[in-house]
Tab-separated table of C-alpha atoms (C1' of nucleotides) in Angstrom:
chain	number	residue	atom	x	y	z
N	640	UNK	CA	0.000	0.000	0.000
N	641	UNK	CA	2.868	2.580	0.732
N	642	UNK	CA	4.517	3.767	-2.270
N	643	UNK	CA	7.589	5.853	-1.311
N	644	UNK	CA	9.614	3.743	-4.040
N	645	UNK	CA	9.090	4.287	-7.256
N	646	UNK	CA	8.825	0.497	-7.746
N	647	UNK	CA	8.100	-0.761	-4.133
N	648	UNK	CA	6.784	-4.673	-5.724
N	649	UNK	CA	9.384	-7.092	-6.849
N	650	UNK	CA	8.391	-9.837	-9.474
N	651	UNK	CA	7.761	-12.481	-7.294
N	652	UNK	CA	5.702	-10.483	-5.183
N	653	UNK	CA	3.829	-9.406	-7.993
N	654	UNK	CA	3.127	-13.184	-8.685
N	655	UNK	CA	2.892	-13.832	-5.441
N	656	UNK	CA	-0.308	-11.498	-5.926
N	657	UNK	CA	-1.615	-12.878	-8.925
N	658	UNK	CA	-1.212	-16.156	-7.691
N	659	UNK	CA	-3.395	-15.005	-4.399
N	660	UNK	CA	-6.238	-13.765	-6.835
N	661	UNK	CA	-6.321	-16.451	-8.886
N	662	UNK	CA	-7.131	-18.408	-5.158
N	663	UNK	CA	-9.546	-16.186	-4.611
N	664	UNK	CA	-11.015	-15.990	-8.091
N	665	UNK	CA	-11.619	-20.209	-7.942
N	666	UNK	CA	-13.036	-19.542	-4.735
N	667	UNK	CA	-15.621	-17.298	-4.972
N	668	UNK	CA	-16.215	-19.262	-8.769
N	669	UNK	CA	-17.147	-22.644	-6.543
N	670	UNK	CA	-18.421	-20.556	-3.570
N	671	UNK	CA	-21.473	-19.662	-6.181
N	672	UNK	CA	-22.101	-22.729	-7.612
N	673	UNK	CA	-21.633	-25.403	-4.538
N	674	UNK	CA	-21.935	-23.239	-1.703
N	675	UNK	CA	-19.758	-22.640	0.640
N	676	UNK	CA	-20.173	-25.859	3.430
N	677	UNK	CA	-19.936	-27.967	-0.219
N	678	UNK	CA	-17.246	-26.404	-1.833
N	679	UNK	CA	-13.967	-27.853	-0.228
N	680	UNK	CA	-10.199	-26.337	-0.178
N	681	UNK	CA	-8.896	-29.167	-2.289
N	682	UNK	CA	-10.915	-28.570	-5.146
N	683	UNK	CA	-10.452	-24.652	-4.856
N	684	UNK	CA	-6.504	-25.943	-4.874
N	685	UNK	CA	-7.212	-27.948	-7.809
N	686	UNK	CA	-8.824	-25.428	-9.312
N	687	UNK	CA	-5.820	-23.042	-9.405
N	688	UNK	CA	-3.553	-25.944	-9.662
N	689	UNK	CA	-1.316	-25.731	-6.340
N	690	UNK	CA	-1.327	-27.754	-3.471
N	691	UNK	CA	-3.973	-27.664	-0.848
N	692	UNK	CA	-0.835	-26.892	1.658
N	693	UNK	CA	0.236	-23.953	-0.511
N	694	UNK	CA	-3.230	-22.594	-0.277
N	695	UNK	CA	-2.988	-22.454	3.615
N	696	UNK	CA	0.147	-20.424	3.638
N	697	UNK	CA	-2.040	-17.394	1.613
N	698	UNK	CA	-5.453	-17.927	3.896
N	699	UNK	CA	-5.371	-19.180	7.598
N	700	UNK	CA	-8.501	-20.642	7.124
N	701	UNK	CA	-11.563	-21.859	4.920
N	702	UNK	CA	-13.449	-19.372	6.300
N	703	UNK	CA	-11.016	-16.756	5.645
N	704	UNK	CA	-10.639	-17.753	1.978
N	705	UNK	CA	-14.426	-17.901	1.459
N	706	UNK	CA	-14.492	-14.309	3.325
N	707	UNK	CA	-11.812	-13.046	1.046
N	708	UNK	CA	-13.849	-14.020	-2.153
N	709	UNK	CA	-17.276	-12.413	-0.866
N	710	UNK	CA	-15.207	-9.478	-0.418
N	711	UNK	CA	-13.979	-9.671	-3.631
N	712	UNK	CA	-17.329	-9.803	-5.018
N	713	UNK	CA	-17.913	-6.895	-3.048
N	714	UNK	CA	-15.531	-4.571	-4.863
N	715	UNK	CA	-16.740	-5.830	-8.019
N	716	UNK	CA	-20.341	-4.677	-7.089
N	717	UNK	CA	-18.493	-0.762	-5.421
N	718	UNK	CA	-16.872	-1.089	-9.106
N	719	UNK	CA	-20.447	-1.437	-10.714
N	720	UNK	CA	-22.199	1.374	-8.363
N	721	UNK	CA	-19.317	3.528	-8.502
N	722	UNK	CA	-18.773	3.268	-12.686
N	723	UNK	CA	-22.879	3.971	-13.255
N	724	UNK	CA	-23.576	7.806	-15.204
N	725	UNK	CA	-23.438	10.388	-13.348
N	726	UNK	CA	-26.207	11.799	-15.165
N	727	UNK	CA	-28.434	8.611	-15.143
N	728	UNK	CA	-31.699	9.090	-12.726
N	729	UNK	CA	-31.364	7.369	-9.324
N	730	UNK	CA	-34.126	5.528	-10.008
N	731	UNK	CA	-32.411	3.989	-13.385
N	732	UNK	CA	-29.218	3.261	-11.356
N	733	UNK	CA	-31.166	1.120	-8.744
N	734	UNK	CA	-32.745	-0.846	-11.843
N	735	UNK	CA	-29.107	-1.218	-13.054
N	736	UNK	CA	-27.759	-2.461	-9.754
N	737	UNK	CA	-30.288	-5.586	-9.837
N	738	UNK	CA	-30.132	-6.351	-13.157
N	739	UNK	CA	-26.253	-6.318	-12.946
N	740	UNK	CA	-26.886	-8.894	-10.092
N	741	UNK	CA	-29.387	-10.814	-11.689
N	742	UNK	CA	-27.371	-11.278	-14.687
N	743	UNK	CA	-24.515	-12.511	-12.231
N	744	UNK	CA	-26.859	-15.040	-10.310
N	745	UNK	CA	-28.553	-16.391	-13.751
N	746	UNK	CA	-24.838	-16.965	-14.921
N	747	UNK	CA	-24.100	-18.965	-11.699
N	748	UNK	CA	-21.546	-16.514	-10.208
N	749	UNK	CA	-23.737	-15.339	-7.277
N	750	UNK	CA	-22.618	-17.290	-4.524
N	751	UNK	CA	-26.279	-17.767	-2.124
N	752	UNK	CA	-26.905	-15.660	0.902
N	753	UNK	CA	-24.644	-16.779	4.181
N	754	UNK	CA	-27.739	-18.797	6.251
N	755	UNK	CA	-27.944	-17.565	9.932
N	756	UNK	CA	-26.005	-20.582	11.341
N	757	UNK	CA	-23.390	-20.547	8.577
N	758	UNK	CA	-19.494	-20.002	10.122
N	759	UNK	CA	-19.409	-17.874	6.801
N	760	UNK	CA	-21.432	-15.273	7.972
N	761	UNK	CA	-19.791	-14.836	11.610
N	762	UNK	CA	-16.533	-14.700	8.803
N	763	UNK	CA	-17.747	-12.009	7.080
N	764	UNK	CA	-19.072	-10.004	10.535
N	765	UNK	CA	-15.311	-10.484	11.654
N	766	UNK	CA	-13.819	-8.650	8.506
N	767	UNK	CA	-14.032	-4.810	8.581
N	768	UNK	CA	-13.107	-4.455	5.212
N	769	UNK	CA	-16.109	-6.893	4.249
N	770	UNK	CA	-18.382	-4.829	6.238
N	771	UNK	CA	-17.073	-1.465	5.252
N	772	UNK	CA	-17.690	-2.631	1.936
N	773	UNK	CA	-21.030	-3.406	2.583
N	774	UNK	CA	-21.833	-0.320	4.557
N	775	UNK	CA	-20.672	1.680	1.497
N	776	UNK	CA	-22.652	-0.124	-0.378
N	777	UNK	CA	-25.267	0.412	1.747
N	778	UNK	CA	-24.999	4.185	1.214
N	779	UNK	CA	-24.582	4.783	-2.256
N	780	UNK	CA	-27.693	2.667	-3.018
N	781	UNK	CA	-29.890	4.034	-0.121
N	782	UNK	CA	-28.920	7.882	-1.725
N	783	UNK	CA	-30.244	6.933	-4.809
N	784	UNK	CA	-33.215	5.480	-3.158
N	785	UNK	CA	-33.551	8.821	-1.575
N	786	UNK	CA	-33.681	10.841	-4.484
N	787	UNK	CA	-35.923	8.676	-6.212
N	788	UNK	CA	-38.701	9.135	-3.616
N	789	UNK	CA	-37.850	12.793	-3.668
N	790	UNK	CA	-38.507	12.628	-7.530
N	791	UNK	CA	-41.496	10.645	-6.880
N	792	UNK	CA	-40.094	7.402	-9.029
N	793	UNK	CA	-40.986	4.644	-5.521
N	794	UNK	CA	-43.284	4.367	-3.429
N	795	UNK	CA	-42.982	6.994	-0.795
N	796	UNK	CA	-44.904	4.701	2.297
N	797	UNK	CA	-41.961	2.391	2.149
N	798	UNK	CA	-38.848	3.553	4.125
N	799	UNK	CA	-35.650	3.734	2.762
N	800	UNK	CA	-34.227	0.758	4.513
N	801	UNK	CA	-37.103	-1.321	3.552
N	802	UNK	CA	-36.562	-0.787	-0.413
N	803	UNK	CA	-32.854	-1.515	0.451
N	804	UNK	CA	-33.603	-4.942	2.364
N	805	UNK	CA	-35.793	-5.929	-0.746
N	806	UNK	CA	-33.382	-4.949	-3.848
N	807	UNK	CA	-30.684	-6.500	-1.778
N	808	UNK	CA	-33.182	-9.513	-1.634
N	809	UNK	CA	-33.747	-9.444	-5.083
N	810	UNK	CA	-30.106	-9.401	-6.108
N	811	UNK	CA	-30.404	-13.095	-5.648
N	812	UNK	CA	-33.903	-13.996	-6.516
N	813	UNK	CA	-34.653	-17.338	-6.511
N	814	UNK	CA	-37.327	-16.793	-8.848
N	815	UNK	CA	-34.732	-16.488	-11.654
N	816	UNK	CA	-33.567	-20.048	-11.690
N	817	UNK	CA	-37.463	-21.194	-11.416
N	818	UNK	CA	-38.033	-19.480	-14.593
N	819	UNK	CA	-34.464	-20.062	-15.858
N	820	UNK	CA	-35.194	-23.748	-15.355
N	821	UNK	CA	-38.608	-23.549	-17.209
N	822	UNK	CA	-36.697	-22.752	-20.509
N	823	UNK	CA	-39.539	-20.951	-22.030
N	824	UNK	CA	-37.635	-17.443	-21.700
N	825	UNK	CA	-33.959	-16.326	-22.303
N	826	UNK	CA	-32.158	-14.850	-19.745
N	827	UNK	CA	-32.683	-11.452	-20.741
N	828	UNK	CA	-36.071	-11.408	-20.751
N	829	UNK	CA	-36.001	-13.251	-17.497
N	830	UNK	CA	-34.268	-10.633	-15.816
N	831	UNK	CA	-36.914	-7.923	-17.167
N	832	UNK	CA	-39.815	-9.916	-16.059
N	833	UNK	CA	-38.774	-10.596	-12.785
N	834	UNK	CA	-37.487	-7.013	-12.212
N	835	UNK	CA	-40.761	-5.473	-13.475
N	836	UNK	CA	-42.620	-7.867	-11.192
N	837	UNK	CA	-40.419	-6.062	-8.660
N	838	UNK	CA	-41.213	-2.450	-9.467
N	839	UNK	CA	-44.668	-2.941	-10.804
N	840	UNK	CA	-46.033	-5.228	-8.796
N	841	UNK	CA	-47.960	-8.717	-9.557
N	842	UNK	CA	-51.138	-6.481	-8.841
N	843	UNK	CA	-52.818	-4.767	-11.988
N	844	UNK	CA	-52.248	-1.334	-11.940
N	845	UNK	CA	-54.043	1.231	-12.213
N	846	UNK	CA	-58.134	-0.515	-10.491
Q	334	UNK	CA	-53.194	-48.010	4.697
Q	335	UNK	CA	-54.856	-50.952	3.916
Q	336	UNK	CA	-58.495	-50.566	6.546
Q	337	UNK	CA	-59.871	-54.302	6.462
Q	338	UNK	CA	-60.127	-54.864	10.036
Q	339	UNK	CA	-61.790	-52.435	12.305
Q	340	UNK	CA	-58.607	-51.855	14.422
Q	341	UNK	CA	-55.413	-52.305	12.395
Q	342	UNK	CA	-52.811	-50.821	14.058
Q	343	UNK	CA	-51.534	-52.005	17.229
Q	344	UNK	CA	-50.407	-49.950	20.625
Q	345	UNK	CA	-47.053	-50.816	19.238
Q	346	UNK	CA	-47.552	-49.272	15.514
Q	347	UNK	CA	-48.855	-46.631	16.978
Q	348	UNK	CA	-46.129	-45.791	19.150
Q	349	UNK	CA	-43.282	-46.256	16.113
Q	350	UNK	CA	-45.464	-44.008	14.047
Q	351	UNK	CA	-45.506	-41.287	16.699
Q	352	UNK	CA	-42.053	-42.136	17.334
Q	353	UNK	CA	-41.260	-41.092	13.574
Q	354	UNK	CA	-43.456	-38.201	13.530
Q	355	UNK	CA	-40.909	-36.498	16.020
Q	356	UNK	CA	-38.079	-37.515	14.302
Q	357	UNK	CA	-39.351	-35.936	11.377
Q	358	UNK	CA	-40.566	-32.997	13.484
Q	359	UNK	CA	-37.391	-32.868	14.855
Q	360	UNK	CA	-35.169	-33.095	11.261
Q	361	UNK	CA	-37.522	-30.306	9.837
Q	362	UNK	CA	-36.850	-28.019	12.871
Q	363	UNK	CA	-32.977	-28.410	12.423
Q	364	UNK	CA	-33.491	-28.102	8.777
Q	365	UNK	CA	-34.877	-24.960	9.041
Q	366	UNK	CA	-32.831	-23.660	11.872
Q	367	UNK	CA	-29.256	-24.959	9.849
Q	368	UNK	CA	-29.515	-26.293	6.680
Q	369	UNK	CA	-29.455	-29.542	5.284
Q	370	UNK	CA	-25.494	-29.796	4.850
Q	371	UNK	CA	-24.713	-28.443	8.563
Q	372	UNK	CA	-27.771	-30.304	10.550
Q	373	UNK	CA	-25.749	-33.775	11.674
Q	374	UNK	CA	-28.195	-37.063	11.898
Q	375	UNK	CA	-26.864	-37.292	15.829
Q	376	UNK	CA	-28.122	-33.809	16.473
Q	377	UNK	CA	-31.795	-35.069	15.393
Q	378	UNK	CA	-31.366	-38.325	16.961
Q	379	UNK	CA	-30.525	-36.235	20.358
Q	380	UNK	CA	-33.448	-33.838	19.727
Q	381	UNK	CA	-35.651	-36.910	19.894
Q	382	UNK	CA	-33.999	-38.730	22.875
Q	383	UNK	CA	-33.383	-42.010	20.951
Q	384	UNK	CA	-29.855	-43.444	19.524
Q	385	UNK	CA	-28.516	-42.702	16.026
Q	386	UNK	CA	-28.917	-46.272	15.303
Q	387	UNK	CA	-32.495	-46.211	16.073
Q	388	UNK	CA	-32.783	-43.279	13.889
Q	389	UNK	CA	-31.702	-45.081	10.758
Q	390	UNK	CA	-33.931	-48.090	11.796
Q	391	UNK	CA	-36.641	-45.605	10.105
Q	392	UNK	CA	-34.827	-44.226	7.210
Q	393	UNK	CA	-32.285	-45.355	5.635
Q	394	UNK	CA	-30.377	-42.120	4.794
Q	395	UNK	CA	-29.676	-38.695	5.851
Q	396	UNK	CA	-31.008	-37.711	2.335
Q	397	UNK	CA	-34.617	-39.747	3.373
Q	398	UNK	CA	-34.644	-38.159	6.385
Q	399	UNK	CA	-34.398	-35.112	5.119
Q	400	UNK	CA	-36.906	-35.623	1.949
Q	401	UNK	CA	-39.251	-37.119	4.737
Q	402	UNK	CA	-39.412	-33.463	6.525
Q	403	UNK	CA	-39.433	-32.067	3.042
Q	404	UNK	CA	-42.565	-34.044	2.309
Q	405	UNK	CA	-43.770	-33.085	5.787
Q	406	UNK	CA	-43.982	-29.458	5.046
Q	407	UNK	CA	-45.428	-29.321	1.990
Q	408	UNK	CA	-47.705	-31.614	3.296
Q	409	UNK	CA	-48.657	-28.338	5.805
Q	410	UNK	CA	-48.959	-26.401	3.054
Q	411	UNK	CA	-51.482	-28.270	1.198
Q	412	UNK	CA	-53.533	-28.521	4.283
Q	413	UNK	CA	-53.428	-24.977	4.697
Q	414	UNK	CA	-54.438	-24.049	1.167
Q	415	UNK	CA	-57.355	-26.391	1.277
Q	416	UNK	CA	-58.278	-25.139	3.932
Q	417	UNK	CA	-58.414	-21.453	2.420
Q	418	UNK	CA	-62.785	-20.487	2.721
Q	419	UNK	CA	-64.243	-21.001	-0.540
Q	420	UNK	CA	-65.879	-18.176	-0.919
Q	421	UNK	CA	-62.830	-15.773	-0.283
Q	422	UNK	CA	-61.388	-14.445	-3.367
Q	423	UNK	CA	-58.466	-16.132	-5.367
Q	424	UNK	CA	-56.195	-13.143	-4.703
Q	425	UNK	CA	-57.102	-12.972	-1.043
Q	426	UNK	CA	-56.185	-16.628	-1.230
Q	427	UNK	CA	-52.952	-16.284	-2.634
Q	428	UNK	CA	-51.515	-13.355	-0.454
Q	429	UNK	CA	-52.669	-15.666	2.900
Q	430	UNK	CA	-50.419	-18.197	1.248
Q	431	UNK	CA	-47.446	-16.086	0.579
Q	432	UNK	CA	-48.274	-14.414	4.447
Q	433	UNK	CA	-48.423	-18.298	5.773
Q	434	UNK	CA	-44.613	-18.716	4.362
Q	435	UNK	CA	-43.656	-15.601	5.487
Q	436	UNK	CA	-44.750	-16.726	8.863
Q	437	UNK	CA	-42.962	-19.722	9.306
Q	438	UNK	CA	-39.878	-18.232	7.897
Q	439	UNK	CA	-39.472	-15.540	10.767
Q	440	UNK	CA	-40.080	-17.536	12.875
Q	441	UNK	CA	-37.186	-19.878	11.823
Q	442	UNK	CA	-38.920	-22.575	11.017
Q	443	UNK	CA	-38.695	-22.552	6.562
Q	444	UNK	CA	-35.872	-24.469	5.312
Q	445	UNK	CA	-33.888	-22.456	2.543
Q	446	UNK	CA	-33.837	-23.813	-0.910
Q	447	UNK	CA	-32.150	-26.817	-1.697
Q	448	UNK	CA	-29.304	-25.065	-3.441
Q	449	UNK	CA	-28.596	-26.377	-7.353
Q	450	UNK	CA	-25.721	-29.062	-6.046
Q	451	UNK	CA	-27.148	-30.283	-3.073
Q	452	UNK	CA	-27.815	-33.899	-2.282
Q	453	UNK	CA	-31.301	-32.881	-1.109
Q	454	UNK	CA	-32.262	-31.794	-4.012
Q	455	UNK	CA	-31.186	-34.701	-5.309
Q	456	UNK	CA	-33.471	-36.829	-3.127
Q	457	UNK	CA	-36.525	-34.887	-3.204
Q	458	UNK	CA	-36.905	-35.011	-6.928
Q	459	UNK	CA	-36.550	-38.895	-6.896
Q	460	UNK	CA	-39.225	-39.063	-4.377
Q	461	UNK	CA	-42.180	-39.458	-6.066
Q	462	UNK	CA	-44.874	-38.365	-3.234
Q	463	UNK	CA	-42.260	-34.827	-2.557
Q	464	UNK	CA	-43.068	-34.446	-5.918
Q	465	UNK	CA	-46.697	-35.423	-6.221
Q	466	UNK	CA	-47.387	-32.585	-3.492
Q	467	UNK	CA	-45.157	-29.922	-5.395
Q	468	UNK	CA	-47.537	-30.836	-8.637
Q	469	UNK	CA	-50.880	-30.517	-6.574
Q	470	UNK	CA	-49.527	-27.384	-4.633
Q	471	UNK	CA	-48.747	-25.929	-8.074
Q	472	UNK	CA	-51.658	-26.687	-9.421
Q	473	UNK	CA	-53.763	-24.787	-6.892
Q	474	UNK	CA	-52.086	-22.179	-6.678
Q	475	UNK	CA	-52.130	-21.568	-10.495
Q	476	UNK	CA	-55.857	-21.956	-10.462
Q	477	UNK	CA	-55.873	-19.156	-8.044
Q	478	UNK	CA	-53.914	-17.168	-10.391
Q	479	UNK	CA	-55.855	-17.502	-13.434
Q	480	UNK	CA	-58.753	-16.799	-11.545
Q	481	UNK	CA	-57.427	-13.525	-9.680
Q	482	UNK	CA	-55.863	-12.656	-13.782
Q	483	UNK	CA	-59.358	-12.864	-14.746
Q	484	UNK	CA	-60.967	-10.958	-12.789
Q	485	UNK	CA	-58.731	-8.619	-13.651
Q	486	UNK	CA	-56.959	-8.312	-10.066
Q	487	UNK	CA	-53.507	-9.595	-11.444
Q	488	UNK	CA	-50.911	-7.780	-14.085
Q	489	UNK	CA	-52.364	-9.634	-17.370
Q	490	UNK	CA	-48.694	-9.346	-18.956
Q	491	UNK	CA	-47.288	-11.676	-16.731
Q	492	UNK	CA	-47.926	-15.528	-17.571
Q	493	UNK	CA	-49.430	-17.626	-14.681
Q	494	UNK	CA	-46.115	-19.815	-13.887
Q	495	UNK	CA	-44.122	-16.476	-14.046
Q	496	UNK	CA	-46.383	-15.353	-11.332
Q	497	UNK	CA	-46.551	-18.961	-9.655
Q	498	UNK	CA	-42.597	-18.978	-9.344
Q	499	UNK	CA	-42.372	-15.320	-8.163
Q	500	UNK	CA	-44.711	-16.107	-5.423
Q	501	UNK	CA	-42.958	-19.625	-4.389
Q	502	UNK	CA	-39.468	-17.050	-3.976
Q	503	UNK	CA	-41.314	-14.630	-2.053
Q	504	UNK	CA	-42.550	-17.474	0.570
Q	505	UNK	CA	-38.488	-17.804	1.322
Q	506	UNK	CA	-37.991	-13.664	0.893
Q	507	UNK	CA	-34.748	-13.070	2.924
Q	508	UNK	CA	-35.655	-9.500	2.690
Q	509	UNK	CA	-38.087	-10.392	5.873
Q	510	UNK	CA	-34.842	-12.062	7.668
Q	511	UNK	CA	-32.837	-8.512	6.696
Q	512	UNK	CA	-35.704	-6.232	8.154
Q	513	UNK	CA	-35.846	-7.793	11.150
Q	514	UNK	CA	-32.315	-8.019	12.043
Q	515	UNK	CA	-32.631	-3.812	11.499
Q	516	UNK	CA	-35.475	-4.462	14.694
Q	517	UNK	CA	-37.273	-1.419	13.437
Q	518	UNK	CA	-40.758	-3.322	12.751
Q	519	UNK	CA	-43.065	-6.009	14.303
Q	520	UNK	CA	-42.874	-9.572	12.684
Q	521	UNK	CA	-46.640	-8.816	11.065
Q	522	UNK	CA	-45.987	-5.180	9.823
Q	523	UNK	CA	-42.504	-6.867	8.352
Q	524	UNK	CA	-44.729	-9.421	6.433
Q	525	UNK	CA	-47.133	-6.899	5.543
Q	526	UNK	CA	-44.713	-4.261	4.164
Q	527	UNK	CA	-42.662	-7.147	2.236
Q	528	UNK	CA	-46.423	-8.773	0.931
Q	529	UNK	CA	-47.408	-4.968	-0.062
Q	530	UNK	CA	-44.298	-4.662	-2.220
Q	531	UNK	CA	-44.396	-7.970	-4.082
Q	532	UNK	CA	-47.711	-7.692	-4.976
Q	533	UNK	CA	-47.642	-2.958	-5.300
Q	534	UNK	CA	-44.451	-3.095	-6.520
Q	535	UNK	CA	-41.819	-0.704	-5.310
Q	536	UNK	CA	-42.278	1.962	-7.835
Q	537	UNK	CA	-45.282	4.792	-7.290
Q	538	UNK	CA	-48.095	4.120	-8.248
Q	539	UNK	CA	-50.381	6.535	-10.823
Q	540	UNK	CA	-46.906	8.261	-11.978
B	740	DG	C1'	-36.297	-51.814	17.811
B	741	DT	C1'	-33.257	-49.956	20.900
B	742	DC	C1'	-28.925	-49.414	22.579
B	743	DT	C1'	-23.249	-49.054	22.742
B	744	DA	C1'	-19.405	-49.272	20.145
B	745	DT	C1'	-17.026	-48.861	16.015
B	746	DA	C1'	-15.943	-49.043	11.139
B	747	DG	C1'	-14.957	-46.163	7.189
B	748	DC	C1'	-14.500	-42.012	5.072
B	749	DC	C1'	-13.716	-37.398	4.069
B	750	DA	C1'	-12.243	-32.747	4.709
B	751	DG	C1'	-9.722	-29.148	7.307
B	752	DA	C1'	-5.379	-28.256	8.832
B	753	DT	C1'	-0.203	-29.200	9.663
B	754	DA	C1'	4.766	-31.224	9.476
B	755	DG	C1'	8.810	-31.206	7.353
B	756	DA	C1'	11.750	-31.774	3.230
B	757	DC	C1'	13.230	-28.889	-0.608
G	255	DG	C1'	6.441	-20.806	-0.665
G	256	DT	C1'	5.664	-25.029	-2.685
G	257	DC	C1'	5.288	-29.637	-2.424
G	258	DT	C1'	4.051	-34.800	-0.477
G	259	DA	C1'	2.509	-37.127	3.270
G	260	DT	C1'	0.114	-37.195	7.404
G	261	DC	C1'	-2.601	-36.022	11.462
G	262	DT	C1'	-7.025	-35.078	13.506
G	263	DG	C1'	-11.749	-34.744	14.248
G	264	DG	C1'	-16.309	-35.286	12.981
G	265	DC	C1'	-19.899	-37.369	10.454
G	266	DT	C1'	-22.539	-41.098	7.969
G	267	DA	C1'	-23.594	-45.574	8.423
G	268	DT	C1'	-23.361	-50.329	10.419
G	269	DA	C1'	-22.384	-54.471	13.627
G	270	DG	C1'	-23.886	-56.956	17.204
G	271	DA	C1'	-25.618	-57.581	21.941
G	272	DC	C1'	-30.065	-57.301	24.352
DNA sequence: GTCTATAGCCAGATAGAC
DNA sequence: GTCTATCTGGCTATAGAC
């Protein structure tokens, strides 16, 4: 993190680096599709093609490594929020967000939600940079949930926090694979049903 | 099953098929409560105050076992849906159903989805009466919907299993499990505010 | 059918050479 | 830091007495 030097990072600790993402790339990869009591460190050492042992001496811990990749997939979703026009309406930006996440769980690269009893989740409470991550997250999103109440875009009855819980909720839909596993629909159009079920409502509108 | 003889089933019988009603009772509560992959067969076994060995006198595998309390709650649910009043409307109908789920899962007691890899799922799809019940469940529900689209209650755009599967994801919302961690609500206005959005949609209405 | 005891296996984690 | 080989513990499932 300090650069005084003008090159600070020698090769090997610049593979040393890639080699460490490339861990955490296969784990948050089988974190999504087996879940993370399934998924087990020898196949996420397979996976990069080193030795279980070798994995060890980057992470202290399986629950470290799986924490590591949910933060990982963390950035990538700051990345998304952060990279969305500036001049874009809030309300646009939110729809963005989920489908952006939608796209990622219909692909099979959204790893599921931590269950209460999971040693994953008391993983991620640990990390601060996992949960100042998600609490600037948490921010950017409920701002442009602000503003689109303001503008009169969502339903002003519903507080802030509650339209967070739900988009956050339907970042990883279930519903998706239901319909993705009908076949009658591609993905795209899956993703606009379901998020216009969101928005709209099942209910007619306009009785 | 078979009902020749006035009195069939013995003291004994009797007592083994109580004796497997908890055990079931007791593998659905841990389901719920920890998932099918971190819920151990000796944790059940102690729940119900018999050996491990006994346990597997009665079902032959942690998978059964698990497909048994499976079968156990969906069984619940058709009970409860047939027992919806006739002459209440189909969309009153389905909104008690969804507020049923949405019940049982703050109060800990819905198992999460059996996630795409897991040997439950596995085992519930080769058991033929797990998937009997899914078929009949669906079924009723879908004659709800048509109904409640007909009488013009339900967005026509959407088709009846894109509503059905919406629905069956909102019975396992965790945006209820979310809300109430923030503490902020009572566990019926969280149901009601998470109901109101699925089925008003979290955009204003009349724009 | 219920128990105690144990087999067999698998996965997380470590030792120690290089 | 990377490897091979191993330890350790826990979990599913079974054997065998009663």
């Amino acid at each position: 993190m300090s650069s005084a030097p003008a090159v600070k990072h020698s090769f090997k600790e610049q593979m040393l680096q890639a080699r460490e993402d490339a861990i955490v790339q296969a784990a948050l990869r089988l974190l999504a599709h087996k879940g993370f009591e399934t998924m087990t460190v020898d196949e996420v050492a397979a996976d990069v093609g080193i030795a279980k042992a070798s994995l060890y001496k980057h992470f202290p811990s399986k629950e470290e490594l799986a924490a590591a990749a949910m933060l990982r997939l963390l950035r990538q979703a700051q990345a998304f929020l952060q990279g969305q026009p500036a001049d874009h309406g809030p309300l646009d930006k939110l729809q963005a967000a989920v489908r952006w996440a939608m796209a990622l769980q219909l692909a099979g690269d959204m790893p599921a939600l931590p269950s209460r009893n999971s040693s994953l989740r008391a993983a991620l409470m640990a990390h601060p940079a996992c949960l100042e991550a998600l609490a600037q997250i948490g921010e950017l999103l409920g701002g442009w949930i602000a503003a689109a109440q303001q503008q009169g875009r969502l339903n002003p009855r519903l507080s802030a926090t509650a339209v967070l819980c739900i988009l956050c909720a339907r970042a990883c839909d279930p519903a998706l694979e239901f319909l993705q596993a009908g076949g009658q629909l591609s993905d795209a159009d899956t993703i606009e049903l379901v998020l216009g079920a969101c928005f709209e409502g099942l209910s007619a509108r306009q009785p």
